[in-house]
Amino acid sequence: MGAITIQELTKSYGETNVLKGIDLAIDDGEFLILVGPSGCGKSTLMNCIAGLEDITSGELFIGDDNVTSVNPKDRDIAMVFQSYALYPTMTVERNIRFGLEMRKYPKDEIESTVKDVAKLLQIEHLLDRKPSQLSGGQRQRVAMGRALARSPRVFLFDEPLSNLDAKLRVEMRTEIKKLHKRLGTTIVYVTHDQVEAMTLADRIAVMKDGIVQQFGTPYEIYNDPANRFVADFMGSPAMNFVECIVFEGNLIVESGNQRHEVVIPNTQAVIDSGLETVILGLRPEMITEPKPHAESGYITQMQLGVQVTEPTGPDTLAFGEWNGQEIQARLSPEVGAQAEIDGEVQIQVDTGKAVLFHPQTGARI
Ligand SMILES: Nc1ncnc2c1ncn2[C@@H]1O[C@H](COP(=O)(O)OP(=O)(O)OP(=O)(O)O)[C@@H](O)[C@H]1O
Ligand SMILES: [Mg+2]
């Protein structure tokens, strides 16, 4: 059983508190993605799970076993470090087989495993080389191969694809997803890549300053963010935030000589909050050119001054300002091209799925 239960885990280095009470219950066979800004404690948490760092307080279980003070090698975990260390004097092949030999796997099983893993990671042609003769991305794949050759209870991957080129990265992402489907082993995986996070995860834990801000499915994190930090951190291009005046449960956005009354679904929550202003959170896909069949009661039409456009291929992002705040609209390539020429565009804002935040604390309303 590879479930991981983390209870009130803290980790300090002297006076510096890096992890400030982490509670996570990761199911057996789950693919957990850990995201958060640089320095928020992701690698530290991985090292604590692996047992490479002692924890300051709290408890850690794998399956039913309390492993809080169990030696790393007895935790049955395979890990790929952020700064992957290979044995420099051994060939790639030896690097991959070494752990299996130490664990006394049968010889023919080692042979076939090394072959399978090398094929999966596209490093078959490199098996006789030493690490010093490899590129960064090749080394990273060998490090991955060393972990994947084993059949542990848990895999820990700390940014395992960060050094690969874009194409290989996408291929490896798919291979990892297939592998997880086939093996069903619990995986904790750190990434800075939004697409990796959304596509691989069963659930995502978003961290900031040593605290888990939200733990949920990719759908929940994207559509139902717990606070402004999560909303801002997840999603590319990022969510738009516009300050509004609250008036009788509706939201007023005053921008230059335009005034828009914006209708939102959760009127009562806004009234109950007693706030005079709130922050309206809108994903770029909620700001588009007018759709002919838009019948929802949450549509606001307006004219957006366009400062710059960025064609991405399938659609074009248009940057403008609303109430002094930069917003990004997602337009079709044709409308986007015209908007670039005209310097303005007619848009609709669909607030049917907008989210609201407290203007000072960033908490969800
Ligand atoms: N041995 C140490 N002594 C003191 N502080 C440390 C030590 N190791 C890490 N830290 C601090 O702990 C914090 C978290 O570091 P960690 O490596 O876990 O961040 P991270 O989320 O993995 O960041 P990144 O995305 O850049 O890899 C950082 O502020 C770091 O400086
Ligand atoms: Mg790290």
GROMACS .gro file of C-alpha atoms and ligand atoms in nm:
model
  397
    1MET     CA    1   0.000   0.000   0.000
    2GLY     CA    2   0.145   0.333  -0.107
    3ALA     CA    3  -0.091   0.581   0.056
    4ILE     CA    4   0.098   0.869   0.217
    5THR     CA    5  -0.038   1.047   0.522
    6ILE     CA    6   0.133   1.362   0.638
    7GLN     CA    7   0.019   1.505   0.970
    8GLU     CA    8   0.111   1.850   1.102
    9LEU     CA    9   0.455   1.821   0.954
   10THR     CA   10   0.696   2.106   1.028
   11LYS     CA   11   1.057   2.151   0.927
   12SER     CA   12   1.289   2.423   1.052
   13TYR     CA   13   1.653   2.498   0.986
   14GLY     CA   14   1.757   2.677   1.304
   15GLU     CA   15   1.532   2.982   1.327
   16THR     CA   16   1.398   2.941   0.973
   17ASN     CA   17   1.063   2.765   0.954
   18VAL     CA   18   1.042   2.617   0.606
   19LEU     CA   19   0.740   2.385   0.643
   20LYS     CA   20   0.475   2.522   0.877
   21GLY     CA   21   0.230   2.241   0.941
   22ILE     CA   22   0.159   2.032   0.633
   23ASP     CA   23  -0.144   1.801   0.634
   24LEU     CA   24  -0.193   1.586   0.326
   25ALA     CA   25  -0.363   1.252   0.274
   26ILE     CA   26  -0.247   1.106  -0.056
   27ASP     CA   27  -0.438   0.799  -0.169
   28ASP     CA   28  -0.275   0.473  -0.268
   29GLY     CA   29  -0.202   0.493  -0.642
   30GLU     CA   30  -0.269   0.864  -0.661
   31PHE     CA   31  -0.069   1.103  -0.883
   32LEU     CA   32  -0.009   1.410  -0.668
   33ILE     CA   33   0.141   1.724  -0.819
   34LEU     CA   34   0.313   1.970  -0.589
   35VAL     CA   35   0.337   2.328  -0.716
   36GLY     CA   36   0.433   2.663  -0.567
   37PRO     CA   37   0.678   2.951  -0.610
   38SER     CA   38   1.050   2.892  -0.585
   39GLY     CA   39   1.157   2.854  -0.222
   40CYS     CA   40   0.813   2.761  -0.086
   41GLY     CA   41   0.938   2.424   0.044
   42LYS     CA   42   0.852   2.166  -0.224
   43SER     CA   43   1.193   1.996  -0.232
   44THR     CA   44   1.214   2.011   0.146
   45LEU     CA   45   0.880   1.829   0.171
   46MET     CA   46   0.998   1.567  -0.082
   47ASN     CA   47   1.317   1.515   0.118
   48CYS     CA   48   1.114   1.476   0.438
   49ILE     CA   49   0.891   1.212   0.275
   50ALA     CA   50   1.201   1.030   0.148
   51GLY     CA   51   1.362   1.052   0.492
   52LEU     CA   52   1.666   1.244   0.368
   53GLU     CA   53   1.580   1.528   0.606
   54ASP     CA   54   1.465   1.476   0.965
   55ILE     CA   55   1.133   1.643   1.032
   56THR     CA   56   1.107   1.890   1.319
   57SER     CA   57   0.761   1.779   1.429
   58GLY     CA   58   0.463   1.588   1.296
   59GLU     CA   59   0.415   1.238   1.161
   60LEU     CA   60   0.444   1.057   0.833
   61PHE     CA   61   0.280   0.731   0.731
   62ILE     CA   62   0.324   0.518   0.421
   63GLY     CA   63   0.035   0.275   0.404
   64ASP     CA   64  -0.025   0.181   0.766
   65ASP     CA   65   0.339   0.215   0.866
   66ASN     CA   66   0.454   0.510   1.070
   67VAL     CA   67   0.780   0.590   0.891
   68THR     CA   68   0.856   0.915   1.076
   69SER     CA   69   1.186   0.781   1.204
   70VAL     CA   70   1.244   0.499   0.957
   71ASN     CA   71   1.573   0.492   0.765
   72PRO     CA   72   1.537   0.621   0.403
   73LYS     CA   73   1.643   0.292   0.250
   74ASP     CA   74   1.371   0.107   0.440
   75ARG     CA   75   1.088   0.335   0.322
   76ASP     CA   76   1.060   0.165  -0.017
   77ILE     CA   77   1.066   0.492  -0.212
   78ALA     CA   78   1.240   0.569  -0.542
   79MET     CA   79   1.327   0.934  -0.593
   80VAL     CA   80   1.453   1.160  -0.868
   81PHE     CA   81   1.620   1.466  -0.718
   82GLN     CA   82   1.597   1.816  -0.853
   83SER     CA   83   1.977   1.813  -0.880
   84TYR     CA   84   2.003   1.458  -1.006
   85ALA     CA   85   2.320   1.284  -0.895
   86LEU     CA   86   2.448   0.996  -1.106
   87TYR     CA   87   2.744   0.774  -1.019
   88PRO     CA   88   3.011   0.948  -1.230
   89THR     CA   89   3.241   0.649  -1.281
   90MET     CA   90   2.967   0.410  -1.390
   91THR     CA   91   2.819   0.380  -1.738
   92VAL     CA   92   2.455   0.472  -1.795
   93GLU     CA   93   2.361   0.105  -1.796
   94ARG     CA   94   2.542   0.039  -1.466
   95ASN     CA   95   2.380   0.349  -1.315
   96ILE     CA   96   2.038   0.205  -1.392
   97ARG     CA   97   2.114  -0.152  -1.281
   98PHE     CA   98   2.312  -0.069  -0.969
   99GLY     CA   99   2.013  -0.025  -0.738
  100LEU     CA  100   1.861  -0.349  -0.867
  101GLU     CA  101   2.186  -0.541  -0.809
  102MET     CA  102   2.210  -0.404  -0.455
  103ARG     CA  103   1.855  -0.523  -0.394
  104LYS     CA  104   1.949  -0.864  -0.536
  105TYR     CA  105   1.700  -0.872  -0.823
  106PRO     CA  106   1.740  -1.183  -1.047
  107LYS     CA  107   1.986  -1.127  -1.333
  108ASP     CA  108   1.744  -1.186  -1.622
  109GLU     CA  109   1.490  -0.952  -1.464
  110ILE     CA  110   1.757  -0.681  -1.439
  111GLU     CA  111   1.843  -0.728  -1.808
  112SER     CA  112   1.486  -0.691  -1.926
  113THR     CA  113   1.409  -0.401  -1.690
  114VAL     CA  114   1.712  -0.200  -1.806
  115LYS     CA  115   1.609  -0.263  -2.166
  116ASP     CA  116   1.249  -0.154  -2.107
  117VAL     CA  117   1.340   0.159  -1.915
  118ALA     CA  118   1.605   0.263  -2.170
  119LYS     CA  119   1.352   0.226  -2.449
  120LEU     CA  120   1.085   0.419  -2.260
  121LEU     CA  121   1.322   0.710  -2.194
  122GLN     CA  122   1.486   0.700  -2.539
  123ILE     CA  123   1.837   0.644  -2.402
  124GLU     CA  124   1.916   0.303  -2.554
  125HIS     CA  125   2.200   0.451  -2.761
  126LEU     CA  126   2.363   0.600  -2.451
  127LEU     CA  127   2.392   0.292  -2.231
  128ASP     CA  128   2.771   0.261  -2.266
  129ARG     CA  129   2.849   0.624  -2.193
  130LYS     CA  130   2.959   0.784  -1.866
  131PRO     CA  131   2.749   1.068  -1.717
  132SER     CA  132   3.018   1.325  -1.811
  133GLN     CA  133   2.956   1.240  -2.177
  134LEU     CA  134   2.584   1.327  -2.157
  135SER     CA  135   2.385   1.647  -2.194
  136GLY     CA  136   2.180   1.776  -1.900
  137GLY     CA  137   1.857   1.640  -2.043
  138GLN     CA  138   2.013   1.300  -2.109
  139ARG     CA  139   2.144   1.283  -1.753
  140GLN     CA  140   1.802   1.370  -1.626
  141ARG     CA  141   1.652   1.081  -1.820
  142VAL     CA  142   1.912   0.842  -1.677
  143ALA     CA  143   1.820   0.960  -1.327
  144MET     CA  144   1.458   0.896  -1.414
  145GLY     CA  145   1.553   0.552  -1.551
  146ARG     CA  146   1.724   0.461  -1.227
  147ALA     CA  147   1.406   0.532  -1.032
  148LEU     CA  148   1.169   0.370  -1.281
  149ALA     CA  149   1.373   0.047  -1.290
  150ARG     CA  150   1.256  -0.025  -0.938
  151SER     CA  151   0.907  -0.117  -0.819
  152PRO     CA  152   0.877   0.084  -0.500
  153ARG     CA  153   0.566   0.172  -0.301
  154VAL     CA  154   0.611   0.540  -0.388
  155PHE     CA  155   0.786   0.745  -0.656
  156LEU     CA  156   0.904   1.097  -0.571
  157PHE     CA  157   0.993   1.309  -0.874
  158ASP     CA  158   1.133   1.658  -0.819
  159GLU     CA  159   1.110   1.848  -1.151
  160PRO     CA  160   1.220   1.540  -1.347
  161LEU     CA  161   1.168   1.689  -1.695
  162SER     CA  162   1.296   2.044  -1.637
  163ASN     CA  163   1.602   2.006  -1.862
  164LEU     CA  164   1.436   1.847  -2.163
  165ASP     CA  165   1.352   2.027  -2.484
  166ALA     CA  166   0.985   2.110  -2.541
  167LYS     CA  167   0.910   1.817  -2.772
  168LEU     CA  168   1.079   1.551  -2.560
  169ARG     CA  169   0.920   1.696  -2.251
  170VAL     CA  170   0.573   1.647  -2.396
  171GLU     CA  171   0.662   1.292  -2.505
  172MET     CA  172   0.798   1.205  -2.160
  173ARG     CA  173   0.493   1.355  -1.994
  174THR     CA  174   0.272   1.118  -2.191
  175GLU     CA  175   0.502   0.823  -2.115
  176ILE     CA  176   0.489   0.899  -1.742
  177LYS     CA  177   0.112   0.919  -1.753
  178LYS     CA  178   0.089   0.584  -1.935
  179LEU     CA  179   0.335   0.428  -1.692
  180HIS     CA  180   0.132   0.548  -1.397
  181LYS     CA  181  -0.183   0.405  -1.551
  182ARG     CA  182  -0.009   0.070  -1.601
  183LEU     CA  183   0.171   0.043  -1.264
  184GLY     CA  184  -0.069   0.234  -1.041
  185THR     CA  185   0.214   0.334  -0.807
  186THR     CA  186   0.167   0.643  -0.589
  187ILE     CA  187   0.359   0.940  -0.734
  188VAL     CA  188   0.444   1.276  -0.580
  189TYR     CA  189   0.573   1.503  -0.853
  190VAL     CA  190   0.702   1.861  -0.836
  191THR     CA  191   0.677   2.084  -1.141
  192HIS     CA  192   0.674   2.449  -1.244
  193ASP     CA  193   0.499   2.357  -1.568
  194GLN     CA  194   0.127   2.445  -1.569
  195VAL     CA  195   0.040   2.197  -1.839
  196GLU     CA  196   0.225   1.915  -1.667
  197ALA     CA  197   0.041   1.995  -1.345
  198MET     CA  198  -0.303   2.002  -1.506
  199THR     CA  199  -0.257   1.697  -1.729
  200LEU     CA  200  -0.076   1.457  -1.495
  201ALA     CA  201  -0.240   1.521  -1.160
  202ASP     CA  202  -0.519   1.332  -0.992
  203ARG     CA  203  -0.488   1.608  -0.735
  204ILE     CA  204  -0.273   1.918  -0.701
  205ALA     CA  205  -0.134   2.068  -0.380
  206VAL     CA  206  -0.056   2.439  -0.416
  207MET     CA  207   0.203   2.559  -0.164
  208LYS     CA  208   0.314   2.904  -0.055
  209ASP     CA  209   0.564   2.987   0.221
  210GLY     CA  210   0.560   2.636   0.367
  211ILE     CA  211   0.180   2.613   0.384
  212VAL     CA  212  -0.059   2.421   0.159
  213GLN     CA  213  -0.302   2.677   0.018
  214GLN     CA  214  -0.530   2.430  -0.157
  215PHE     CA  215  -0.540   2.056  -0.218
  216GLY     CA  216  -0.783   1.947  -0.488
  217THR     CA  217  -0.841   1.810  -0.836
  218PRO     CA  218  -0.708   2.012  -1.130
  219TYR     CA  219  -1.071   2.107  -1.204
  220GLU     CA  220  -1.126   2.239  -0.851
  221ILE     CA  221  -0.799   2.429  -0.843
  222TYR     CA  222  -0.874   2.596  -1.178
  223ASN     CA  223  -1.246   2.665  -1.140
  224ASP     CA  224  -1.286   2.694  -0.766
  225PRO     CA  225  -0.962   2.841  -0.628
  226ALA     CA  226  -0.950   2.877  -0.249
  227ASN     CA  227  -0.796   3.224  -0.260
  228ARG     CA  228  -0.647   3.487  -0.487
  229PHE     CA  229  -0.298   3.339  -0.460
  230VAL     CA  230  -0.410   3.002  -0.600
  231ALA     CA  231  -0.621   3.171  -0.868
  232ASP     CA  232  -0.325   3.381  -0.976
  233PHE     CA  233  -0.066   3.105  -0.955
  234MET     CA  234  -0.254   2.842  -1.155
  235GLY     CA  235  -0.359   2.900  -1.513
  236SER     CA  236  -0.166   3.036  -1.807
  237PRO     CA  237  -0.236   3.306  -1.915
  238ALA     CA  238  -0.314   3.418  -1.563
  239MET     CA  239  -0.654   3.513  -1.423
  240ASN     CA  240  -0.764   3.878  -1.456
  241PHE     CA  241  -0.840   4.072  -1.137
  242VAL     CA  242  -1.063   4.379  -1.150
  243GLU     CA  243  -1.168   4.591  -0.852
  244CYS     CA  244  -1.543   4.658  -0.834
  245ILE     CA  245  -1.775   4.865  -0.617
  246VAL     CA  246  -2.049   4.666  -0.447
  247PHE     CA  247  -2.392   4.826  -0.493
  248GLU     CA  248  -2.705   4.643  -0.378
  249GLY     CA  249  -2.548   4.305  -0.445
  250ASN     CA  250  -2.434   4.397  -0.793
  251LEU     CA  251  -2.088   4.500  -0.896
  252ILE     CA  252  -2.005   4.830  -1.058
  253VAL     CA  253  -1.690   4.876  -1.258
  254GLU     CA  254  -1.609   5.238  -1.334
  255SER     CA  255  -1.346   5.279  -1.597
  256GLY     CA  256  -1.273   5.618  -1.749
  257ASN     CA  257  -1.610   5.747  -1.874
  258GLN     CA  258  -1.757   5.397  -1.894
  259ARG     CA  259  -1.958   5.240  -1.615
  260HIS     CA  260  -2.058   4.876  -1.621
  261GLU     CA  261  -2.299   4.697  -1.396
  262VAL     CA  262  -2.181   4.340  -1.369
  263VAL     CA  263  -2.418   4.062  -1.262
  264ILE     CA  264  -2.279   3.770  -1.064
  265PRO     CA  265  -2.439   3.444  -0.945
  266ASN     CA  266  -2.349   3.459  -0.575
  267THR     CA  267  -2.508   3.795  -0.495
  268GLN     CA  268  -2.600   3.696  -0.138
  269ALA     CA  269  -2.241   3.611  -0.045
  270VAL     CA  270  -2.132   3.958  -0.155
  271ILE     CA  271  -2.408   4.126   0.046
  272ASP     CA  272  -2.325   3.909   0.349
  273SER     CA  273  -1.957   4.003   0.326
  274GLY     CA  274  -2.048   4.367   0.397
  275LEU     CA  275  -1.760   4.476   0.174
  276GLU     CA  276  -1.773   4.800  -0.023
  277THR     CA  277  -1.535   4.676  -0.288
  278VAL     CA  278  -1.442   4.328  -0.406
  279ILE     CA  279  -1.197   4.183  -0.654
  280LEU     CA  280  -1.360   4.015  -0.953
  281GLY     CA  281  -1.156   3.723  -1.089
  282LEU     CA  282  -1.205   3.638  -1.457
  283ARG     CA  283  -1.018   3.379  -1.662
  284PRO     CA  284  -0.916   3.517  -2.004
  285GLU     CA  285  -1.160   3.274  -2.171
  286MET     CA  286  -1.445   3.459  -1.995
  287ILE     CA  287  -1.354   3.774  -2.191
  288THR     CA  288  -1.414   3.713  -2.561
  289GLU     CA  289  -1.564   3.865  -2.872
  290PRO     CA  290  -1.946   3.870  -2.855
  291LYS     CA  291  -2.091   3.523  -2.915
  292PRO     CA  292  -2.409   3.521  -3.127
  293HIS     CA  293  -2.597   3.284  -2.895
  294ALA     CA  294  -2.485   3.414  -2.559
  295GLU     CA  295  -2.810   3.413  -2.363
  296SER     CA  296  -2.685   3.395  -2.009
  297GLY     CA  297  -2.792   3.678  -1.781
  298TYR     CA  298  -2.429   3.731  -1.687
  299ILE     CA  299  -2.303   3.889  -2.008
  300THR     CA  300  -2.165   4.244  -2.013
  301GLN     CA  301  -2.084   4.400  -2.350
  302MET     CA  302  -1.816   4.662  -2.374
  303GLN     CA  303  -1.549   4.826  -2.582
  304LEU     CA  304  -1.189   4.736  -2.486
  305GLY     CA  305  -0.895   4.957  -2.582
  306VAL     CA  306  -0.624   4.719  -2.706
  307GLN     CA  307  -0.262   4.796  -2.623
  308VAL     CA  308  -0.106   4.486  -2.771
  309THR     CA  309  -0.210   4.143  -2.902
  310GLU     CA  310  -0.031   3.809  -2.876
  311PRO     CA  311  -0.133   3.544  -3.130
  312THR     CA  312  -0.085   3.195  -2.980
  313GLY     CA  313  -0.209   3.001  -3.284
  314PRO     CA  314  -0.557   2.876  -3.196
  315ASP     CA  315  -0.647   3.211  -3.039
  316THR     CA  316  -0.510   3.560  -2.981
  317LEU     CA  317  -0.468   3.732  -2.646
  318ALA     CA  318  -0.556   4.100  -2.640
  319PHE     CA  319  -0.422   4.319  -2.359
  320GLY     CA  320  -0.626   4.618  -2.248
  321GLU     CA  321  -0.727   4.802  -1.935
  322TRP     CA  322  -1.045   4.790  -1.735
  323ASN     CA  323  -1.073   5.020  -1.435
  324GLY     CA  324  -0.700   5.081  -1.451
  325GLN     CA  325  -0.617   4.714  -1.430
  326GLU     CA  326  -0.460   4.518  -1.712
  327ILE     CA  327  -0.689   4.247  -1.846
  328GLN     CA  328  -0.636   3.983  -2.111
  329ALA     CA  329  -0.912   3.880  -2.347
  330ARG     CA  330  -0.908   3.562  -2.551
  331LEU     CA  331  -1.012   3.633  -2.909
  332SER     CA  332  -1.032   3.433  -3.229
  333PRO     CA  333  -0.725   3.491  -3.452
  334GLU     CA  334  -0.937   3.692  -3.701
  335VAL     CA  335  -1.093   3.924  -3.444
  336GLY     CA  336  -0.755   3.953  -3.272
  337ALA     CA  337  -0.582   4.064  -3.593
  338GLN     CA  338  -0.850   4.330  -3.653
  339ALA     CA  339  -0.824   4.446  -3.290
  340GLU     CA  340  -0.450   4.501  -3.336
  341ILE     CA  341  -0.523   4.726  -3.637
  342ASP     CA  342  -0.816   4.913  -3.479
  343GLY     CA  343  -0.662   4.952  -3.134
  344GLU     CA  344  -0.995   4.851  -2.983
  345VAL     CA  345  -1.243   4.568  -2.991
  346GLN     CA  346  -1.601   4.493  -2.891
  347ILE     CA  347  -1.599   4.224  -2.622
  348GLN     CA  348  -1.830   4.040  -2.390
  349VAL     CA  349  -1.747   3.961  -2.030
  350ASP     CA  350  -1.922   3.647  -1.902
  351THR     CA  351  -1.937   3.664  -1.524
  352GLY     CA  352  -2.140   3.343  -1.486
  353LYS     CA  353  -1.835   3.158  -1.348
  354ALA     CA  354  -1.642   3.456  -1.213
  355VAL     CA  355  -1.487   3.424  -0.867
  356LEU     CA  356  -1.467   3.698  -0.606
  357PHE     CA  357  -1.195   3.782  -0.358
  358HIS     CA  358  -1.158   4.001  -0.051
  359PRO     CA  359  -0.968   4.315  -0.158
  360GLN     CA  360  -0.726   4.303   0.136
  361THR     CA  361  -0.689   3.938   0.241
  362GLY     CA  362  -0.739   3.773  -0.099
  363ALA     CA  363  -0.978   3.519   0.061
  364ARG     CA  364  -1.258   3.380  -0.155
  365ILE     CA  365  -1.602   3.535  -0.107
  366LIG     N1  366   1.980   2.323   0.457
  366LIG     C1  367   1.911   2.436   0.462
  366LIG     N2  368   1.934   2.531   0.555
  366LIG     C2  369   1.863   2.645   0.561
  366LIG     N3  370   1.762   2.675   0.475
  366LIG     C3  371   1.734   2.586   0.380
  366LIG     C4  372   1.804   2.461   0.367
  366LIG     N4  373   1.752   2.394   0.263
  366LIG     C5  374   1.653   2.473   0.214
  366LIG     N5  375   1.642   2.586   0.284
  366LIG     C6  376   1.544   2.695   0.260
  366LIG     O1  377   1.415   2.641   0.264
  366LIG     C7  378   1.330   2.704   0.171
  366LIG     C8  379   1.261   2.603   0.084
  366LIG     O2  380   1.355   2.541  -0.002
  366LIG     P1  381   1.312   2.431  -0.107
  366LIG     O3  382   1.436   2.381  -0.174
  366LIG     O4  383   1.227   2.329  -0.041
  366LIG     O5  384   1.223   2.517  -0.209
  366LIG     P2  385   1.148   2.470  -0.342
  366LIG     O6  386   1.004   2.497  -0.322
  366LIG     O7  387   1.188   2.332  -0.377
  366LIG     O8  388   1.203   2.575  -0.450
  366LIG     P3  389   1.242   2.554  -0.606
  366LIG     O9  390   1.114   2.564  -0.682
  366LIG    O10  391   1.331   2.672  -0.632
  366LIG    O11  392   1.312   2.425  -0.620
  366LIG     C9  393   1.417   2.803   0.095
  366LIG    O12  394   1.395   2.931   0.144
  366LIG    C10  395   1.558   2.756   0.123
  366LIG    O13  396   1.647   2.863   0.121
  367MG      MG  397   1.295   2.251  -0.530
   0.00000   0.00000   0.00000
